Short mmCIF file of C-alpha atoms and ligand atoms in Angstrom, two decimals:
data_model
loop_
_atom_site.label_atom_id
_atom_site.label_comp_id
_atom_site.label_asym_id
_atom_site.label_seq_id
_atom_site.Cartn_x
_atom_site.Cartn_y
_atom_site.Cartn_z
CA MET M 56 -25.29 -73.71 50.46
CA SER M 57 -24.80 -74.90 47.15
CA ASP M 58 -25.19 -78.22 45.87
CA THR M 59 -21.49 -79.00 44.68
CA VAL M 60 -20.63 -77.69 48.88
CA GLU M 61 -23.20 -79.93 50.51
CA THR M 62 -22.14 -82.50 48.40
CA ALA M 63 -18.40 -81.90 49.79
CA ALA M 64 -19.27 -81.64 52.75
CA ARG M 65 -21.16 -84.80 52.86
CA THR M 66 -18.49 -87.26 51.06
CA ALA M 67 -15.31 -85.70 53.21
CA PRO M 68 -13.97 -88.47 55.34
CA ALA M 69 -14.65 -87.92 59.29
CA ALA M 70 -12.23 -86.66 61.39
CA VAL M 71 -9.78 -89.21 62.32
CA VAL M 72 -7.57 -89.37 65.09
CA VAL M 73 -4.23 -91.73 65.46
CA GLY M 74 -2.26 -91.85 68.58
CA ILE M 75 1.63 -92.85 68.43
CA ASP M 76 3.29 -94.05 72.02
CA GLY M 77 6.29 -96.06 72.77
CA PRO M 78 10.16 -95.31 74.28
CA SER M 79 12.66 -93.71 72.94
CA GLY M 80 13.58 -93.78 69.38
CA THR M 81 11.32 -96.50 68.25
CA GLY M 82 10.55 -93.78 65.20
CA LYS M 83 7.56 -92.15 66.50
CA SER M 84 7.97 -88.91 65.62
CA SER M 85 9.28 -89.57 61.99
CA THR M 86 6.56 -92.29 61.50
CA SER M 87 4.06 -89.61 63.18
CA ARG M 88 5.07 -86.54 60.95
CA ALA M 89 5.02 -88.41 57.77
CA VAL M 90 1.82 -90.58 58.20
CA ALA M 91 0.08 -86.78 59.31
CA ALA M 92 1.61 -85.29 55.83
CA LYS M 93 0.26 -88.22 54.09
CA LEU M 94 -3.24 -88.71 54.76
CA GLY M 95 -3.78 -84.54 55.08
CA LEU M 96 -3.44 -84.86 59.22
CA ARG M 97 -2.22 -82.41 61.92
CA TYR M 98 0.52 -83.45 63.74
CA LEU M 99 1.34 -83.05 67.83
CA ASP M 100 4.34 -84.12 69.42
CA THR M 101 3.54 -84.06 73.32
CA GLY M 102 7.47 -85.19 73.98
CA ALA M 103 8.29 -82.06 72.62
CA GLN M 104 5.48 -80.10 75.37
CA TYR M 105 7.35 -81.90 77.98
CA ARG M 106 10.73 -81.34 76.86
CA ALA M 107 9.52 -77.35 76.48
CA ILE M 108 8.08 -77.30 80.16
CA THR M 109 11.55 -78.78 81.12
CA TRP M 110 13.36 -76.22 79.23
CA TRP M 111 11.46 -73.28 81.14
CA MET M 112 12.17 -74.85 84.74
CA LEU M 113 15.68 -75.34 84.05
CA ALA M 114 15.77 -71.51 82.36
CA ASN M 115 14.08 -69.89 85.64
CA GLY M 116 15.93 -71.86 88.22
CA ILE M 117 13.51 -74.19 88.90
CA ASP M 118 14.94 -77.35 91.16
CA VAL M 119 14.04 -80.28 89.07
CA ASP M 120 13.67 -82.78 91.21
CA ASP M 121 11.65 -80.74 93.83
CA ALA M 122 8.69 -81.98 92.70
CA ALA M 123 6.73 -79.55 94.78
CA ALA M 124 8.91 -76.73 93.23
CA VAL M 125 7.91 -78.08 89.79
CA ALA M 126 4.35 -78.41 90.93
CA GLN M 127 4.22 -75.24 91.96
CA ALA M 128 5.19 -73.65 88.59
CA ALA M 129 3.31 -75.76 86.15
CA GLY M 130 1.12 -73.00 85.28
CA LYS M 131 3.55 -70.36 84.58
CA PRO M 132 5.25 -71.00 81.35
CA VAL M 133 2.90 -70.20 78.08
CA ILE M 134 3.78 -73.61 75.76
CA VAL M 135 1.70 -73.16 72.01
CA SER M 136 2.56 -76.21 69.23
CA GLY M 137 2.22 -75.33 65.74
CA THR M 138 0.82 -78.75 64.51
CA ASP M 139 1.45 -78.37 60.52
CA PRO M 140 3.32 -81.55 59.81
CA SER M 141 5.36 -80.06 57.22
CA ALA M 142 6.80 -77.29 59.90
CA PRO M 143 5.77 -78.48 63.76
CA THR M 144 6.82 -75.35 65.92
CA ILE M 145 7.13 -74.58 69.77
CA THR M 146 7.09 -72.06 71.67
CA VAL M 147 7.85 -70.64 75.11
CA ASP M 148 6.49 -67.73 76.70
CA GLY M 149 6.25 -66.61 72.80
CA GLU M 150 10.11 -67.53 72.39
CA ASP M 151 11.04 -70.46 69.54
CA ALA M 152 12.20 -73.31 71.88
CA ALA M 153 12.75 -75.72 69.00
CA GLY M 154 16.36 -75.78 69.38
CA PRO M 155 16.88 -75.58 73.19
CA ILE M 156 14.80 -78.53 74.37
CA ARG M 157 16.67 -80.90 72.24
CA THR M 158 19.96 -80.43 74.46
CA GLN M 159 21.42 -83.45 76.70
CA ARG M 160 20.53 -81.21 79.44
CA VAL M 161 16.85 -81.00 78.87
CA THR M 162 16.74 -84.59 78.05
CA ALA M 163 18.33 -85.61 81.30
CA ALA M 164 15.93 -83.66 83.04
CA VAL M 165 12.92 -84.25 81.30
CA SER M 166 11.64 -87.62 83.23
CA ALA M 167 11.98 -86.06 86.89
CA VAL M 168 9.34 -83.15 85.49
CA SER M 169 7.35 -85.28 83.42
CA ALA M 170 6.71 -87.36 86.28
CA VAL M 171 4.71 -84.61 88.37
CA PRO M 172 1.44 -84.73 88.35
CA GLU M 173 -0.11 -80.77 88.07
CA VAL M 174 2.77 -81.32 85.10
CA ARG M 175 0.84 -83.98 82.75
CA THR M 176 -2.43 -82.63 83.93
CA ARG M 177 -1.95 -79.02 82.36
CA LEU M 178 -0.66 -80.51 79.63
CA THR M 179 -3.09 -83.26 79.00
CA GLU M 180 -5.77 -80.60 78.75
CA LEU M 181 -3.72 -78.81 75.93
CA GLN M 182 -3.16 -82.17 74.47
CA ARG M 183 -7.11 -82.47 74.18
CA ALA M 184 -8.22 -79.09 73.51
CA ILE M 185 -5.45 -79.74 70.18
CA ALA M 186 -6.89 -82.77 68.87
CA ALA M 187 -10.04 -81.52 69.41
CA GLU M 188 -9.56 -78.18 66.96
CA ALA M 189 -7.86 -80.49 64.49
CA PRO M 190 -10.30 -79.86 61.46
CA HIS M 191 -9.58 -83.87 59.78
CA GLY M 192 -8.03 -85.50 62.46
CA ILE M 193 -4.87 -85.48 64.12
CA VAL M 194 -1.91 -88.00 64.74
CA VAL M 195 -0.55 -87.72 67.97
CA GLU M 196 3.02 -89.13 69.52
CA GLY M 197 4.36 -89.78 73.06
CA ARG M 198 3.95 -91.90 75.35
CA ASP M 199 0.43 -92.05 77.30
CA ILE M 200 -1.80 -91.26 74.44
CA GLY M 201 -3.86 -94.24 74.36
CA THR M 202 -3.60 -94.71 77.66
CA THR M 203 -4.37 -91.06 78.86
CA VAL M 204 -4.87 -88.38 76.75
CA LEU M 205 -6.79 -89.51 73.79
CA PRO M 206 -8.44 -93.53 74.95
CA ASP M 207 -11.02 -92.97 72.36
CA ALA M 208 -8.52 -92.49 69.67
CA ASP M 209 -9.55 -94.25 66.17
CA LEU M 210 -6.39 -95.36 66.26
CA LYS M 211 -3.89 -96.46 68.92
CA VAL M 212 -0.29 -97.74 67.89
CA PHE M 213 2.34 -98.70 69.92
CA LEU M 214 5.78 -98.79 68.14
CA THR M 215 8.68 -100.79 70.00
CA ALA M 216 12.37 -101.87 68.74
CA SER M 217 15.45 -102.75 70.18
CA PRO M 218 17.55 -101.02 72.29
CA GLU M 219 20.56 -101.76 70.41
CA ALA M 220 18.39 -100.16 67.11
CA ARG M 221 16.95 -97.76 69.16
CA ALA M 222 20.11 -96.26 70.53
CA ALA M 223 21.98 -96.63 66.89
CA ARG M 224 19.29 -94.30 65.44
CA ARG M 225 19.69 -91.68 68.15
CA ASN M 226 23.71 -91.86 67.94
CA GLY M 227 23.12 -91.12 63.87
CA GLU M 228 20.75 -88.05 64.75
CA LEU M 229 24.25 -86.82 67.46
CA LYS M 230 26.50 -87.21 64.92
CA GLY M 231 29.18 -83.99 65.16
CA LYS M 232 26.59 -81.99 67.38
CA GLU M 233 26.76 -83.91 71.06
CA ALA M 234 28.25 -87.47 69.93
CA ALA M 235 28.55 -90.08 72.38
CA ASP M 236 28.86 -93.58 72.46
CA LEU M 237 26.70 -96.12 71.62
CA ALA M 238 26.74 -97.35 75.29
CA ALA M 239 26.31 -94.37 76.92
CA THR M 240 23.85 -93.54 74.38
CA GLN M 241 21.66 -97.12 75.01
CA ALA M 242 22.56 -96.37 79.09
CA ALA M 243 20.68 -93.16 78.84
CA LEU M 244 17.94 -94.65 76.79
CA ILE M 245 17.38 -97.56 79.20
CA LYS M 246 17.46 -95.06 82.38
CA ARG M 247 14.57 -92.99 80.70
CA ASP M 248 12.61 -95.97 79.54
CA ALA M 249 12.59 -97.27 83.22
CA ALA M 250 11.77 -93.88 84.76
CA ASP M 251 8.79 -92.95 81.99
CA SER M 252 7.58 -96.41 82.74
CA GLY M 253 7.95 -96.60 86.04
CA ARG M 254 6.24 -93.43 86.96
CA LYS M 255 2.70 -93.11 89.22
CA THR M 256 1.24 -90.69 86.50
CA SER M 257 0.39 -91.99 83.02
CA PRO M 258 3.57 -94.19 82.76
CA LEU M 259 4.76 -95.07 79.30
CA ALA M 260 2.39 -98.36 78.95
CA LYS M 261 0.62 -99.99 75.76
CA ALA M 262 -2.95 -99.73 75.68
CA ALA M 263 -4.63 -102.80 75.82
CA ASP M 264 -6.27 -101.69 72.23
CA ALA M 265 -3.28 -100.82 70.04
CA VAL M 266 -1.40 -102.03 67.55
CA GLU M 267 2.16 -103.20 68.26
CA VAL M 268 4.71 -102.99 65.90
CA ASP M 269 8.21 -104.16 66.42
CA THR M 270 10.63 -101.24 64.11
CA THR M 271 13.58 -103.09 64.55
CA ASP M 272 14.20 -104.80 61.33
CA LEU M 273 11.95 -102.31 59.27
CA THR M 274 12.71 -99.30 57.20
CA LEU M 275 11.12 -95.95 58.46
CA GLU M 276 9.63 -96.63 55.01
CA GLN M 277 8.08 -99.51 55.82
CA VAL M 278 6.42 -98.64 59.12
CA ILE M 279 5.32 -95.36 57.63
CA GLU M 280 3.08 -97.73 55.03
CA CYS M 281 2.37 -100.05 57.78
CA VAL M 282 0.51 -96.97 59.95
CA VAL M 283 -1.12 -95.31 56.72
CA THR M 284 -2.68 -99.01 56.06
CA LEU M 285 -3.50 -99.09 59.17
CA VAL M 286 -5.62 -96.26 59.03
CA GLU M 287 -6.77 -96.49 56.04
CA ASP M 288 -8.44 -99.50 57.14
CA LYS M 289 -10.10 -97.98 59.92
CA ARG M 290 -11.27 -95.85 58.02
CA SER M 291 -13.16 -98.02 55.53
CA ALA M 292 -14.29 -100.51 58.16
N1 ADP N 229 12.46 -97.80 61.07
C1 ADP N 229 13.94 -96.84 61.22
N2 ADP N 229 14.49 -97.63 60.73
C2 ADP N 229 16.03 -96.58 61.01
N3 ADP N 229 15.86 -95.49 61.75
C3 ADP N 229 14.93 -94.87 61.60
C4 ADP N 229 13.78 -95.55 61.40
N4 ADP N 229 12.59 -94.84 62.89
C5 ADP N 229 13.22 -94.24 62.55
N5 ADP N 229 14.25 -94.22 62.08
C6 ADP N 229 15.35 -92.66 62.80
O1 ADP N 229 15.99 -93.03 64.15
C7 ADP N 229 15.80 -91.57 64.62
C8 ADP N 229 14.58 -91.51 65.79
O2 ADP N 229 13.70 -91.39 65.29
P1 ADP N 229 12.70 -90.72 66.07
O3 ADP N 229 11.27 -90.73 65.08
O4 ADP N 229 12.87 -89.00 66.69
O5 ADP N 229 11.92 -91.72 67.13
P2 ADP N 229 11.40 -91.50 68.53
O6 ADP N 229 10.58 -90.17 68.25
O7 ADP N 229 10.69 -92.62 68.84
O8 ADP N 229 12.33 -90.99 69.76
C9 ADP N 229 15.58 -90.87 63.75
O9 ADP N 229 17.01 -90.22 62.90
C10 ADP N 229 14.40 -91.40 62.76
O10 ADP N 229 15.18 -90.98 61.28
N1 CDP N 230 3.24 -88.09 76.28
C1 CDP N 230 4.31 -88.09 76.80
C2 CDP N 230 5.36 -87.79 75.29
C3 CDP N 230 6.75 -87.12 76.58
N2 CDP N 230 6.84 -87.54 77.65
C4 CDP N 230 7.90 -87.48 78.53
O1 CDP N 230 8.84 -86.36 77.73
C5 CDP N 230 10.20 -87.14 77.22
C6 CDP N 230 10.62 -86.69 76.15
O2 CDP N 230 10.01 -87.36 74.91
P1 CDP N 230 10.17 -87.35 73.44
O3 CDP N 230 9.36 -87.91 73.08
O4 CDP N 230 10.46 -86.10 73.33
O5 CDP N 230 11.53 -88.50 73.66
P2 CDP N 230 12.00 -88.85 72.04
O6 CDP N 230 11.47 -90.27 72.34
O7 CDP N 230 12.00 -88.01 71.08
O8 CDP N 230 13.30 -88.50 73.01
C7 CDP N 230 9.85 -88.70 77.48
O9 CDP N 230 11.02 -89.27 77.87
C8 CDP N 230 9.08 -88.73 79.00
O10 CDP N 230 10.20 -88.22 79.71
C9 CDP N 230 5.58 -87.78 78.47
O11 CDP N 230 5.67 -88.07 79.83
N3 CDP N 230 4.63 -88.25 78.16
#
């Protein structure tokens, strides 16, 4: 090894692992992607994986309300996540699933599928393997990253926002596609939060050592800057 390479290896910052959790519409995906891109880290959307397995169950005629049937099928689909924050991808059995996993049908079914312990065990293993392989570190977002998937993460962030703000953000995305009225969007969000927070296995929860950021009155840029600063503080500590 040359002197220059040895010096570079010695001075490169250690890999940093960041977990970002919170309910729907708090800004997890947008913030995590931007923070990862700014800091040269990989990015993993674990919600997309739960959506992907749910999409496969629906496409294969599995009754998503039959936990035993979901558990039996949980090992079948091959889910692959691309972790480049500028172009994240997700495939199921080699097929691009990025579009189909965002439909209302999948959104309405995902909490039931993600409550099944066999589904969680499988995806948690996959998520840990992806995080362990990230050369410079990774930002992983979801519901149970700080509590279950990566309890030793260098930084844990828990994003919150009022139900009104979250529903307005979600409706902004749906405009022109599957537009819903604000009250219906808010009711659906609250129902999903309750299911995700109330399940037995790794529910949506803030880890005791997570930093909570209320994004209700912050712009997306402000949230990104806040998390970048938290990561840099950790790195220099
Ligand atoms: N602080 C914010 N202020 C306004 N809009 C935001 C903010 N954070 C995120 N958004 C917007 O809200 C929508 C949902 O954000 P997203 O990152 O997908 O949330 P989550 O992953 O928590 O469900 C996106 O359209 C995003 O651009
Ligand atoms: N780590 C995770 C991530 C998502 N999920 C489940 O997957 C669903 C979809 O997650 P998502 O992050 O795509 O949801 P949005 O907030 O983007 O709508 C959640 O409602 C949970 O049921 C989970 O159980 N655990």
